[in-house]
Amino acid sequence: SLYHYLHAAATWDLGNAQQGQASLTQALALDPTNSDYLAMQANFSSGDDRKQAVKLLRQSLRINPLHERRQTSLRSLTTLWAVDVALAVLGVGLTLLAQVLSLGGQLGWLVVLVNLFIGLRLLAPARRPVFITFCVANAEIGRAHV
C-alpha cells in the first residue's frame, strides 16, 4: 500500500491526476484506514466534491486527531468555505446595488475592486462552483442592466 501511496503522490506532483488517483485507490483498497491515504484522497476530491473531501478529512482526523494541517484543511472546506460563500453573495449584492443606483466613477471602481478581491479568494479548486456562480451572477446583472 505504501508503494501505491508514494506512486500516487509522485504522479500527482507530475501532473497526472488520473494515474495518481488509480494508485491511491489501490493503496486505499489495501489499507482503508490509513489516515495519510484518506487525507490524500480528500485532496484529490476537494476540487470536484467538497462534501466527499470533508467526509474523508473527518475520517482521517478520527484516526489522527492531532494533525494540524488536516485540521486547517477541514476548516478551509467548512467554516472558511461558508465565509467565502457569504462574501460571494455580498459581492453579487453589491454589484446589483451599484447597477440599481447607477453608481459610477469612484464608487463603481470600488465595487469592481471588492468583487476582484472576492473573485481571487474563490480561485481555489475547492471553491470552483462558488467562483463560477459568482461570475455568472455578476455577468447576468451586468447584462440585464446594459
mmCIF file of N, CA and C in Angstrom:
data_model
loop_
_atom_site.group_PDB
_atom_site.id
_atom_site.type_symbol
_atom_site.label_atom_id
_atom_site.label_comp_id
_atom_site.label_asym_id
_atom_site.label_seq_id
_atom_site.Cartn_x
_atom_site.Cartn_y
_atom_site.Cartn_z
ATOM 1 N N SER A 1 0.825 -1.196 0.000
ATOM 2 C CA SER A 1 0.000 0.000 0.000
ATOM 3 C C SER A 1 0.875 1.267 0.000
ATOM 4 N N LEU A 2 2.000 1.196 0.682
ATOM 5 C CA LEU A 2 2.891 2.359 0.719
ATOM 6 C C LEU A 2 3.417 2.692 -0.678
ATOM 7 N N TYR A 3 3.784 1.655 -1.427
ATOM 8 C CA TYR A 3 4.255 1.886 -2.800
ATOM 9 C C TYR A 3 3.180 2.623 -3.605
ATOM 10 N N HIS A 4 1.945 2.166 -3.541
ATOM 11 C CA HIS A 4 0.858 2.797 -4.301
ATOM 12 C C HIS A 4 0.640 4.246 -3.839
ATOM 13 N N TYR A 5 0.747 4.461 -2.536
ATOM 14 C CA TYR A 5 0.591 5.813 -1.990
ATOM 15 C C TYR A 5 1.701 6.733 -2.504
ATOM 16 N N LEU A 6 2.942 6.273 -2.449
ATOM 17 C CA LEU A 6 4.062 7.087 -2.929
ATOM 18 C C LEU A 6 3.966 7.321 -4.433
ATOM 19 N N HIS A 7 3.526 6.307 -5.155
ATOM 20 C CA HIS A 7 3.335 6.453 -6.599
ATOM 21 C C HIS A 7 2.230 7.482 -6.870
ATOM 22 N N ALA A 8 1.178 7.451 -6.101
ATOM 23 C CA ALA A 8 0.088 8.426 -6.249
ATOM 24 C C ALA A 8 0.603 9.843 -6.016
ATOM 25 N N ALA A 9 1.398 10.022 -4.973
ATOM 26 C CA ALA A 9 1.947 11.348 -4.671
ATOM 27 C C ALA A 9 2.862 11.836 -5.793
ATOM 28 N N ALA A 10 3.714 10.932 -6.285
ATOM 29 C CA ALA A 10 4.655 11.327 -7.342
ATOM 30 C C ALA A 10 3.922 11.669 -8.632
ATOM 31 N N THR A 11 2.968 10.847 -9.022
ATOM 32 C CA THR A 11 2.260 11.114 -10.280
ATOM 33 C C THR A 11 1.380 12.354 -10.164
ATOM 34 N N TRP A 12 0.823 12.595 -8.990
ATOM 35 C CA TRP A 12 0.034 13.818 -8.768
ATOM 36 C C TRP A 12 0.932 15.042 -8.930
ATOM 37 N N ASP A 13 2.120 14.978 -8.315
ATOM 38 C CA ASP A 13 3.064 16.100 -8.416
ATOM 39 C C ASP A 13 3.526 16.327 -9.855
ATOM 40 N N LEU A 14 3.574 15.271 -10.636
ATOM 41 C CA LEU A 14 3.991 15.388 -12.039
ATOM 42 C C LEU A 14 2.831 15.803 -12.947
ATOM 43 N N GLY A 15 1.648 15.965 -12.376
ATOM 44 C CA GLY A 15 0.508 16.453 -13.148
ATOM 45 C C GLY A 15 -0.388 15.379 -13.732
ATOM 46 N N ASN A 16 -0.169 14.143 -13.362
ATOM 47 C CA ASN A 16 -1.004 13.071 -13.882
ATOM 48 C C ASN A 16 -1.985 12.646 -12.791
ATOM 49 N N ALA A 17 -3.048 13.423 -12.641
ATOM 50 C CA ALA A 17 -4.024 13.168 -11.579
ATOM 51 C C ALA A 17 -4.741 11.837 -11.770
ATOM 52 N N GLN A 18 -5.014 11.452 -12.995
ATOM 53 C CA GLN A 18 -5.737 10.205 -13.250
ATOM 54 C C GLN A 18 -4.928 8.990 -12.785
ATOM 55 N N GLN A 19 -3.657 8.966 -13.126
ATOM 56 C CA GLN A 19 -2.808 7.860 -12.692
ATOM 57 C C GLN A 19 -2.603 7.903 -11.177
ATOM 58 N N GLY A 20 -2.453 9.106 -10.628
ATOM 59 C CA GLY A 20 -2.324 9.244 -9.184
ATOM 60 C C GLY A 20 -3.550 8.727 -8.457
ATOM 61 N N GLN A 21 -4.728 9.037 -8.987
ATOM 62 C CA GLN A 21 -5.973 8.559 -8.381
ATOM 63 C C GLN A 21 -6.053 7.038 -8.426
ATOM 64 N N ALA A 22 -5.634 6.450 -9.541
ATOM 65 C CA ALA A 22 -5.656 4.984 -9.667
ATOM 66 C C ALA A 22 -4.733 4.344 -8.629
ATOM 67 N N SER A 23 -3.555 4.894 -8.450
ATOM 68 C CA SER A 23 -2.617 4.352 -7.457
ATOM 69 C C SER A 23 -3.150 4.531 -6.042
ATOM 70 N N LEU A 24 -3.750 5.679 -5.785
ATOM 71 C CA LEU A 24 -4.296 5.915 -4.449
ATOM 72 C C LEU A 24 -5.463 4.976 -4.165
ATOM 73 N N THR A 25 -6.271 4.706 -5.149
ATOM 74 C CA THR A 25 -7.376 3.759 -4.976
ATOM 75 C C THR A 25 -6.840 2.386 -4.584
ATOM 76 N N GLN A 26 -5.736 1.975 -5.194
ATOM 77 C CA GLN A 26 -5.122 0.690 -4.839
ATOM 78 C C GLN A 26 -4.573 0.731 -3.412
ATOM 79 N N ALA A 27 -3.961 1.840 -3.033
ATOM 80 C CA ALA A 27 -3.432 1.962 -1.668
ATOM 81 C C ALA A 27 -4.567 1.878 -0.648
ATOM 82 N N LEU A 28 -5.667 2.564 -0.928
ATOM 83 C CA LEU A 28 -6.805 2.541 -0.005
ATOM 84 C C LEU A 28 -7.462 1.165 0.050
ATOM 85 N N ALA A 29 -7.453 0.437 -1.061
ATOM 86 C CA ALA A 29 -8.008 -0.918 -1.057
ATOM 87 C C ALA A 29 -7.204 -1.833 -0.137
ATOM 88 N N LEU A 30 -5.900 -1.604 -0.094
ATOM 89 C CA LEU A 30 -5.027 -2.431 0.754
ATOM 90 C C LEU A 30 -5.020 -1.979 2.213
ATOM 91 N N ASP A 31 -5.234 -0.683 2.449
ATOM 92 C CA ASP A 31 -5.181 -0.135 3.808
ATOM 93 C C ASP A 31 -6.208 0.997 3.937
ATOM 94 N N PRO A 32 -7.494 0.645 4.060
ATOM 95 C CA PRO A 32 -8.558 1.658 4.018
ATOM 96 C C PRO A 32 -8.644 2.570 5.247
ATOM 97 N N THR A 33 -7.915 2.273 6.296
ATOM 98 C CA THR A 33 -7.979 3.120 7.491
ATOM 99 C C THR A 33 -6.708 3.930 7.702
ATOM 100 N N ASN A 34 -5.872 4.025 6.694
ATOM 101 C CA ASN A 34 -4.651 4.814 6.816
ATOM 102 C C ASN A 34 -5.008 6.293 6.692
ATOM 103 N N SER A 35 -4.701 7.070 7.713
ATOM 104 C CA SER A 35 -5.099 8.485 7.724
ATOM 105 C C SER A 35 -4.415 9.291 6.621
ATOM 106 N N ASP A 36 -3.184 8.929 6.273
ATOM 107 C CA ASP A 36 -2.489 9.646 5.195
ATOM 108 C C ASP A 36 -3.168 9.405 3.847
ATOM 109 N N TYR A 37 -3.583 8.178 3.616
ATOM 110 C CA TYR A 37 -4.231 7.848 2.344
ATOM 111 C C TYR A 37 -5.584 8.551 2.239
ATOM 112 N N LEU A 38 -6.314 8.552 3.352
ATOM 113 C CA LEU A 38 -7.620 9.222 3.362
ATOM 114 C C LEU A 38 -7.465 10.725 3.117
ATOM 115 N N ALA A 39 -6.431 11.322 3.721
ATOM 116 C CA ALA A 39 -6.198 12.756 3.534
ATOM 117 C C ALA A 39 -5.815 13.068 2.090
ATOM 118 N N MET A 40 -5.003 12.206 1.477
ATOM 119 C CA MET A 40 -4.641 12.438 0.081
ATOM 120 C C MET A 40 -5.881 12.312 -0.814
ATOM 121 N N GLN A 41 -6.730 11.340 -0.504
ATOM 122 C CA GLN A 41 -7.966 11.196 -1.284
ATOM 123 C C GLN A 41 -8.834 12.445 -1.119
ATOM 124 N N ALA A 42 -8.837 13.024 0.064
ATOM 125 C CA ALA A 42 -9.577 14.272 0.285
ATOM 126 C C ALA A 42 -9.005 15.381 -0.590
ATOM 127 N N ASN A 43 -7.679 15.442 -0.698
ATOM 128 C CA ASN A 43 -7.057 16.449 -1.569
ATOM 129 C C ASN A 43 -7.444 16.228 -3.021
ATOM 130 N N PHE A 44 -7.465 14.976 -3.452
ATOM 131 C CA PHE A 44 -7.869 14.672 -4.828
ATOM 132 C C PHE A 44 -9.321 15.066 -5.062
ATOM 133 N N SER A 45 -10.167 14.903 -4.040
ATOM 134 C CA SER A 45 -11.610 15.148 -4.175
ATOM 135 C C SER A 45 -12.003 16.601 -3.994
ATOM 136 N N SER A 46 -11.169 17.396 -3.356
ATOM 137 C CA SER A 46 -11.603 18.732 -2.924
ATOM 138 C C SER A 46 -12.061 19.632 -4.062
ATOM 139 N N GLY A 47 -11.491 19.498 -5.246
ATOM 140 C CA GLY A 47 -11.899 20.357 -6.355
ATOM 141 C C GLY A 47 -13.221 19.967 -6.974
ATOM 142 N N ASP A 48 -13.557 18.689 -6.906
ATOM 143 C CA ASP A 48 -14.763 18.201 -7.571
ATOM 144 C C ASP A 48 -15.917 17.927 -6.613
ATOM 145 N N ASP A 49 -15.609 17.472 -5.412
ATOM 146 C CA ASP A 49 -16.654 17.054 -4.486
ATOM 147 C C ASP A 49 -16.262 17.462 -3.069
ATOM 148 N N ARG A 50 -16.629 18.684 -2.715
ATOM 149 C CA ARG A 50 -16.255 19.220 -1.411
ATOM 150 C C ARG A 50 -16.800 18.368 -0.271
ATOM 151 N N LYS A 51 -18.027 17.889 -0.389
ATOM 152 C CA LYS A 51 -18.633 17.094 0.683
ATOM 153 C C LYS A 51 -17.866 15.794 0.910
ATOM 154 N N GLN A 52 -17.444 15.169 -0.175
ATOM 155 C CA GLN A 52 -16.649 13.940 -0.058
ATOM 156 C C GLN A 52 -15.300 14.244 0.585
ATOM 157 N N ALA A 53 -14.684 15.359 0.205
ATOM 158 C CA ALA A 53 -13.396 15.741 0.793
ATOM 159 C C ALA A 53 -13.544 15.981 2.296
ATOM 160 N N VAL A 54 -14.621 16.635 2.710
ATOM 161 C CA VAL A 54 -14.862 16.878 4.141
ATOM 162 C C VAL A 54 -15.022 15.552 4.872
ATOM 163 N N LYS A 55 -15.790 14.644 4.285
ATOM 164 C CA LYS A 55 -16.004 13.317 4.893
ATOM 165 C C LYS A 55 -14.672 12.583 5.071
ATOM 166 N N LEU A 56 -13.841 12.595 4.033
ATOM 167 C CA LEU A 56 -12.550 11.899 4.103
ATOM 168 C C LEU A 56 -11.612 12.544 5.121
ATOM 169 N N LEU A 57 -11.593 13.868 5.169
ATOM 170 C CA LEU A 57 -10.736 14.543 6.159
ATOM 171 C C LEU A 57 -11.199 14.234 7.581
ATOM 172 N N ARG A 58 -12.498 14.186 7.783
ATOM 173 C CA ARG A 58 -13.007 13.842 9.123
ATOM 174 C C ARG A 58 -12.618 12.416 9.499
ATOM 175 N N GLN A 59 -12.682 11.489 8.541
ATOM 176 C CA GLN A 59 -12.244 10.111 8.812
ATOM 177 C C GLN A 59 -10.763 10.103 9.175
ATOM 178 N N SER A 60 -9.972 10.841 8.430
ATOM 179 C CA SER A 60 -8.537 10.907 8.684
ATOM 180 C C SER A 60 -8.254 11.473 10.071
ATOM 181 N N LEU A 61 -8.999 12.504 10.447
ATOM 182 C CA LEU A 61 -8.786 13.129 11.758
ATOM 183 C C LEU A 61 -9.303 12.263 12.906
ATOM 184 N N ARG A 62 -10.251 11.380 12.651
ATOM 185 C CA ARG A 62 -10.665 10.440 13.701
ATOM 186 C C ARG A 62 -9.518 9.478 14.018
ATOM 187 N N ILE A 63 -8.750 9.133 13.002
ATOM 188 C CA ILE A 63 -7.616 8.227 13.179
ATOM 189 C C ILE A 63 -6.422 8.975 13.762
ATOM 190 N N ASN A 64 -6.177 10.186 13.296
ATOM 191 C CA ASN A 64 -5.046 11.005 13.735
ATOM 192 C C ASN A 64 -5.546 12.416 14.042
ATOM 193 N N PRO A 65 -6.151 12.610 15.226
ATOM 194 C CA PRO A 65 -6.828 13.884 15.521
ATOM 195 C C PRO A 65 -5.897 15.080 15.730
ATOM 196 N N LEU A 66 -4.616 14.872 15.880
ATOM 197 C CA LEU A 66 -3.710 15.985 16.178
ATOM 198 C C LEU A 66 -3.006 16.543 14.950
ATOM 199 N N HIS A 67 -3.343 16.085 13.778
ATOM 200 C CA HIS A 67 -2.670 16.536 12.562
ATOM 201 C C HIS A 67 -3.163 17.946 12.218
ATOM 202 N N GLU A 68 -2.304 18.936 12.454
ATOM 203 C CA GLU A 68 -2.707 20.341 12.309
ATOM 204 C C GLU A 68 -3.028 20.737 10.875
ATOM 205 N N ARG A 69 -2.263 20.263 9.922
ATOM 206 C CA ARG A 69 -2.508 20.643 8.525
ATOM 207 C C ARG A 69 -3.863 20.126 8.055
ATOM 208 N N ARG A 70 -4.231 18.940 8.500
ATOM 209 C CA ARG A 70 -5.541 18.396 8.119
ATOM 210 C C ARG A 70 -6.661 19.144 8.835
ATOM 211 N N GLN A 71 -6.422 19.568 10.062
ATOM 212 C CA GLN A 71 -7.418 20.394 10.755
ATOM 213 C C GLN A 71 -7.628 21.700 10.006
ATOM 214 N N THR A 72 -6.538 22.283 9.538
ATOM 215 C CA THR A 72 -6.622 23.524 8.759
ATOM 216 C C THR A 72 -7.362 23.288 7.452
ATOM 217 N N SER A 73 -7.081 22.184 6.785
ATOM 218 C CA SER A 73 -7.767 21.855 5.535
ATOM 219 C C SER A 73 -9.263 21.665 5.763
ATOM 220 N N LEU A 74 -9.615 21.018 6.857
ATOM 221 C CA LEU A 74 -11.033 20.811 7.166
ATOM 222 C C LEU A 74 -11.725 22.145 7.420
ATOM 223 N N ARG A 75 -11.077 23.036 8.168
ATOM 224 C CA ARG A 75 -11.662 24.373 8.387
ATOM 225 C C ARG A 75 -11.825 25.107 7.063
ATOM 226 N N SER A 76 -10.859 24.948 6.183
ATOM 227 C CA SER A 76 -10.926 25.605 4.880
ATOM 228 C C SER A 76 -12.112 25.103 4.066
ATOM 229 N N LEU A 77 -12.419 23.829 4.187
ATOM 230 C CA LEU A 77 -13.527 23.253 3.423
ATOM 231 C C LEU A 77 -14.876 23.418 4.112
ATOM 232 N N THR A 78 -14.896 23.849 5.359
ATOM 233 C CA THR A 78 -16.172 24.004 6.070
ATOM 234 C C THR A 78 -16.396 25.467 6.436
ATOM 235 N N THR A 79 -15.799 25.913 7.519
ATOM 236 C CA THR A 79 -16.033 27.266 8.017
ATOM 237 C C THR A 79 -15.619 28.326 7.014
ATOM 238 N N LEU A 80 -14.401 28.253 6.517
ATOM 239 C CA LEU A 80 -13.929 29.273 5.579
ATOM 240 C C LEU A 80 -14.677 29.206 4.256
ATOM 241 N N TRP A 81 -15.134 28.023 3.893
ATOM 242 C CA TRP A 81 -15.926 27.876 2.677
ATOM 243 C C TRP A 81 -17.237 28.645 2.838
ATOM 244 N N ALA A 82 -17.868 28.531 4.002
ATOM 245 C CA ALA A 82 -19.117 29.254 4.262
ATOM 246 C C ALA A 82 -18.879 30.765 4.243
ATOM 247 N N VAL A 83 -17.742 31.204 4.768
ATOM 248 C CA VAL A 83 -17.402 32.635 4.729
ATOM 249 C C VAL A 83 -17.252 33.094 3.284
ATOM 250 N N ASP A 84 -16.600 32.288 2.461
ATOM 251 C CA ASP A 84 -16.426 32.652 1.054
ATOM 252 C C ASP A 84 -17.748 32.687 0.304
ATOM 253 N N VAL A 85 -18.664 31.790 0.635
ATOM 254 C CA VAL A 85 -20.000 31.822 0.022
ATOM 255 C C VAL A 85 -20.703 33.120 0.421
ATOM 256 N N ALA A 86 -20.599 33.484 1.701
ATOM 257 C CA ALA A 86 -21.220 34.735 2.155
ATOM 258 C C ALA A 86 -20.589 35.941 1.456
ATOM 259 N N LEU A 87 -19.277 35.931 1.287
ATOM 260 C CA LEU A 87 -18.613 37.018 0.559
ATOM 261 C C LEU A 87 -19.079 37.090 -0.895
ATOM 262 N N ALA A 88 -19.256 35.935 -1.517
ATOM 263 C CA ALA A 88 -19.730 35.914 -2.907
ATOM 264 C C ALA A 88 -21.129 36.505 -3.003
ATOM 265 N N VAL A 89 -21.991 36.148 -2.075
ATOM 266 C CA VAL A 89 -23.352 36.705 -2.059
ATOM 267 C C VAL A 89 -23.289 38.211 -1.841
ATOM 268 N N LEU A 90 -22.426 38.648 -0.936
ATOM 269 C CA LEU A 90 -22.253 40.088 -0.693
ATOM 270 C C LEU A 90 -21.763 40.791 -1.953
ATOM 271 N N GLY A 91 -20.816 40.201 -2.666
ATOM 272 C CA GLY A 91 -20.298 40.803 -3.893
ATOM 273 C C GLY A 91 -21.360 40.931 -4.966
ATOM 274 N N VAL A 92 -22.166 39.887 -5.122
ATOM 275 C CA VAL A 92 -23.248 39.939 -6.107
ATOM 276 C C VAL A 92 -24.270 41.002 -5.693
ATOM 277 N N GLY A 93 -24.579 41.054 -4.406
ATOM 278 C CA GLY A 93 -25.498 42.082 -3.922
ATOM 279 C C GLY A 93 -24.957 43.484 -4.142
ATOM 280 N N LEU A 94 -23.676 43.649 -3.940
ATOM 281 C CA LEU A 94 -23.044 44.947 -4.164
ATOM 282 C C LEU A 94 -23.108 45.343 -5.640
ATOM 283 N N THR A 95 -22.882 44.379 -6.512
ATOM 284 C CA THR A 95 -22.990 44.644 -7.949
ATOM 285 C C THR A 95 -24.414 45.054 -8.314
ATOM 286 N N LEU A 96 -25.384 44.333 -7.777
ATOM 287 C CA LEU A 96 -26.785 44.651 -8.051
ATOM 288 C C LEU A 96 -27.134 46.046 -7.528
ATOM 289 N N LEU A 97 -26.696 46.360 -6.327
ATOM 290 C CA LEU A 97 -26.943 47.682 -5.755
ATOM 291 C C LEU A 97 -26.299 48.773 -6.602
ATOM 292 N N ALA A 98 -25.082 48.530 -7.061
ATOM 293 C CA ALA A 98 -24.391 49.508 -7.901
ATOM 294 C C ALA A 98 -25.145 49.729 -9.210
ATOM 295 N N GLN A 99 -25.691 48.661 -9.764
ATOM 296 C CA GLN A 99 -26.451 48.786 -11.011
ATOM 297 C C GLN A 99 -27.763 49.523 -10.787
ATOM 298 N N VAL A 100 -28.471 49.182 -9.721
ATOM 299 C CA VAL A 100 -29.764 49.809 -9.431
ATOM 300 C C VAL A 100 -29.592 51.293 -9.137
ATOM 301 N N LEU A 101 -28.553 51.631 -8.384
ATOM 302 C CA LEU A 101 -28.319 53.032 -8.016
ATOM 303 C C LEU A 101 -27.504 53.784 -9.054
ATOM 304 N N SER A 102 -27.131 53.085 -10.126
ATOM 305 C CA SER A 102 -26.307 53.672 -11.192
ATOM 306 C C SER A 102 -25.054 54.334 -10.640
ATOM 307 N N LEU A 103 -24.372 53.599 -9.791
ATOM 308 C CA LEU A 103 -23.135 54.124 -9.221
ATOM 309 C C LEU A 103 -22.045 54.092 -10.279
ATOM 310 N N GLY A 104 -21.407 55.172 -10.473
ATOM 311 C CA GLY A 104 -20.320 55.239 -11.440
ATOM 312 C C GLY A 104 -19.112 55.884 -10.800
ATOM 313 N N GLY A 105 -18.159 56.202 -11.587
ATOM 314 C CA GLY A 105 -16.972 56.893 -11.081
ATOM 315 C C GLY A 105 -16.240 56.082 -10.052
ATOM 316 N N GLN A 106 -15.870 56.754 -8.962
ATOM 317 C CA GLN A 106 -15.049 56.095 -7.947
ATOM 318 C C GLN A 106 -15.814 55.013 -7.198
ATOM 319 N N LEU A 107 -17.097 55.198 -6.973
ATOM 320 C CA LEU A 107 -17.850 54.154 -6.282
ATOM 321 C C LEU A 107 -17.985 52.907 -7.156
ATOM 322 N N GLY A 108 -18.109 53.099 -8.445
ATOM 323 C CA GLY A 108 -18.152 51.955 -9.356
ATOM 324 C C GLY A 108 -16.849 51.169 -9.323
ATOM 325 N N TRP A 109 -15.726 51.891 -9.270
ATOM 326 C CA TRP A 109 -14.430 51.229 -9.171
ATOM 327 C C TRP A 109 -14.279 50.481 -7.857
ATOM 328 N N LEU A 110 -14.863 51.016 -6.798
ATOM 329 C CA LEU A 110 -14.816 50.332 -5.505
ATOM 330 C C LEU A 110 -15.542 48.987 -5.589
ATOM 331 N N VAL A 111 -16.689 48.976 -6.255
ATOM 332 C CA VAL A 111 -17.431 47.731 -6.449
ATOM 333 C C VAL A 111 -16.585 46.733 -7.241
ATOM 334 N N VAL A 112 -15.942 47.205 -8.286
ATOM 335 C CA VAL A 112 -15.090 46.339 -9.100
ATOM 336 C C VAL A 112 -13.940 45.779 -8.263
ATOM 337 N N LEU A 113 -13.307 46.614 -7.462
ATOM 338 C CA LEU A 113 -12.179 46.150 -6.643
ATOM 339 C C LEU A 113 -12.620 45.144 -5.589
ATOM 340 N N VAL A 114 -13.762 45.395 -4.965
ATOM 341 C CA VAL A 114 -14.275 44.453 -3.965
ATOM 342 C C VAL A 114 -14.564 43.111 -4.629
ATOM 343 N N ASN A 115 -15.216 43.151 -5.791
ATOM 344 C CA ASN A 115 -15.521 41.901 -6.484
ATOM 345 C C ASN A 115 -14.267 41.202 -6.986
ATOM 346 N N LEU A 116 -13.268 41.952 -7.357
ATOM 347 C CA LEU A 116 -11.996 41.350 -7.763
ATOM 348 C C LEU A 116 -11.366 40.611 -6.582
ATOM 349 N N PHE A 117 -11.363 41.236 -5.425
ATOM 350 C CA PHE A 117 -10.841 40.595 -4.215
ATOM 351 C C PHE A 117 -11.611 39.310 -3.911
ATOM 352 N N ILE A 118 -12.928 39.382 -3.979
ATOM 353 C CA ILE A 118 -13.749 38.196 -3.707
ATOM 354 C C ILE A 118 -13.450 37.104 -4.739
ATOM 355 N N GLY A 119 -13.378 37.489 -6.002
ATOM 356 C CA GLY A 119 -13.091 36.512 -7.053
ATOM 357 C C GLY A 119 -11.757 35.830 -6.853
ATOM 358 N N LEU A 120 -10.745 36.579 -6.434
ATOM 359 C CA LEU A 120 -9.427 35.985 -6.190
ATOM 360 C C LEU A 120 -9.470 34.984 -5.041
ATOM 361 N N ARG A 121 -10.263 35.278 -4.017
ATOM 362 C CA ARG A 121 -10.409 34.339 -2.904
ATOM 363 C C ARG A 121 -11.067 33.034 -3.355
ATOM 364 N N LEU A 122 -11.894 33.133 -4.384
ATOM 365 C CA LEU A 122 -12.657 31.966 -4.822
ATOM 366 C C LEU A 122 -11.945 31.128 -5.878
ATOM 367 N N LEU A 123 -10.704 31.447 -6.194
ATOM 368 C CA LEU A 123 -9.992 30.725 -7.240
ATOM 369 C C LEU A 123 -9.491 29.344 -6.821
ATOM 370 N N ALA A 124 -9.528 29.038 -5.542
ATOM 371 C CA ALA A 124 -9.073 27.717 -5.086
ATOM 372 C C ALA A 124 -9.947 26.627 -5.705
ATOM 373 N N PRO A 125 -9.357 25.488 -6.046
ATOM 374 C CA PRO A 125 -10.138 24.420 -6.688
ATOM 375 C C PRO A 125 -11.380 23.999 -5.904
ATOM 376 N N ALA A 126 -11.302 23.986 -4.583
ATOM 377 C CA ALA A 126 -12.453 23.571 -3.779
ATOM 378 C C ALA A 126 -13.602 24.567 -3.859
ATOM 379 N N ARG A 127 -13.326 25.769 -4.309
ATOM 380 C CA ARG A 127 -14.360 26.797 -4.379
ATOM 381 C C ARG A 127 -14.821 27.067 -5.813
ATOM 382 N N ARG A 128 -14.421 26.228 -6.729
ATOM 383 C CA ARG A 128 -14.744 26.423 -8.143
ATOM 384 C C ARG A 128 -16.242 26.616 -8.392
ATOM 385 N N PRO A 129 -17.135 25.806 -7.794
ATOM 386 C CA PRO A 129 -18.567 26.029 -8.035
ATOM 387 C C PRO A 129 -19.043 27.403 -7.561
ATOM 388 N N VAL A 130 -18.510 27.855 -6.432
ATOM 389 C CA VAL A 130 -18.879 29.177 -5.922
ATOM 390 C C VAL A 130 -18.340 30.261 -6.847
ATOM 391 N N PHE A 131 -17.107 30.094 -7.322
ATOM 392 C CA PHE A 131 -16.497 31.063 -8.232
ATOM 393 C C PHE A 131 -17.306 31.187 -9.524
ATOM 394 N N ILE A 132 -17.688 30.060 -10.086
ATOM 395 C CA ILE A 132 -18.456 30.074 -11.336
ATOM 396 C C ILE A 132 -19.811 30.743 -11.115
ATOM 397 N N THR A 133 -20.486 30.396 -10.042
ATOM 398 C CA THR A 133 -21.782 31.008 -9.739
ATOM 399 C C THR A 133 -21.631 32.508 -9.529
ATOM 400 N N PHE A 134 -20.598 32.910 -8.815
ATOM 401 C CA PHE A 134 -20.312 34.325 -8.569
ATOM 402 C C PHE A 134 -20.106 35.081 -9.872
ATOM 403 N N CYS A 135 -19.308 34.522 -10.757
ATOM 404 C CA CYS A 135 -19.027 35.178 -12.045
ATOM 405 C C CYS A 135 -20.273 35.247 -12.922
ATOM 406 N N VAL A 136 -21.020 34.154 -12.998
ATOM 407 C CA VAL A 136 -22.228 34.127 -13.831
ATOM 408 C C VAL A 136 -23.261 35.118 -13.292
ATOM 409 N N ALA A 137 -23.446 35.143 -11.972
ATOM 410 C CA ALA A 137 -24.426 36.065 -11.383
ATOM 411 C C ALA A 137 -24.040 37.517 -11.666
ATOM 412 N N ASN A 138 -22.763 37.850 -11.496
ATOM 413 C CA ASN A 138 -22.320 39.220 -11.774
ATOM 414 C C ASN A 138 -22.476 39.557 -13.255
ATOM 415 N N ALA A 139 -22.177 38.610 -14.116
ATOM 416 C CA ALA A 139 -22.318 38.844 -15.564
ATOM 417 C C ALA A 139 -23.790 39.048 -15.936
ATOM 418 N N GLU A 140 -24.669 38.249 -15.348
ATOM 419 C CA GLU A 140 -26.095 38.413 -15.639
ATOM 420 C C GLU A 140 -26.636 39.749 -15.159
ATOM 421 N N ILE A 141 -26.171 40.188 -14.004
ATOM 422 C CA ILE A 141 -26.581 41.502 -13.507
ATOM 423 C C ILE A 141 -26.112 42.582 -14.468
ATOM 424 N N GLY A 142 -24.860 42.479 -14.889
ATOM 425 C CA GLY A 142 -24.330 43.466 -15.841
ATOM 426 C C GLY A 142 -25.050 43.435 -17.171
ATOM 427 N N ARG A 143 -25.372 42.241 -17.643
ATOM 428 C CA ARG A 143 -26.078 42.111 -18.917
ATOM 429 C C ARG A 143 -27.516 42.638 -18.844
ATOM 430 N N ALA A 144 -28.165 42.407 -17.717
ATOM 431 C CA ALA A 144 -29.547 42.832 -17.543
ATOM 432 C C ALA A 144 -29.691 44.357 -17.467
ATOM 433 N N HIS A 145 -28.626 45.020 -17.043
ATOM 434 C CA HIS A 145 -28.702 46.472 -16.858
ATOM 435 C C HIS A 145 -27.943 47.250 -17.920
ATOM 436 N N VAL A 146 -27.648 46.612 -19.039
ATOM 437 C CA VAL A 146 -26.921 47.330 -20.115
ATOM 438 C C VAL A 146 -27.911 47.942 -21.069
#
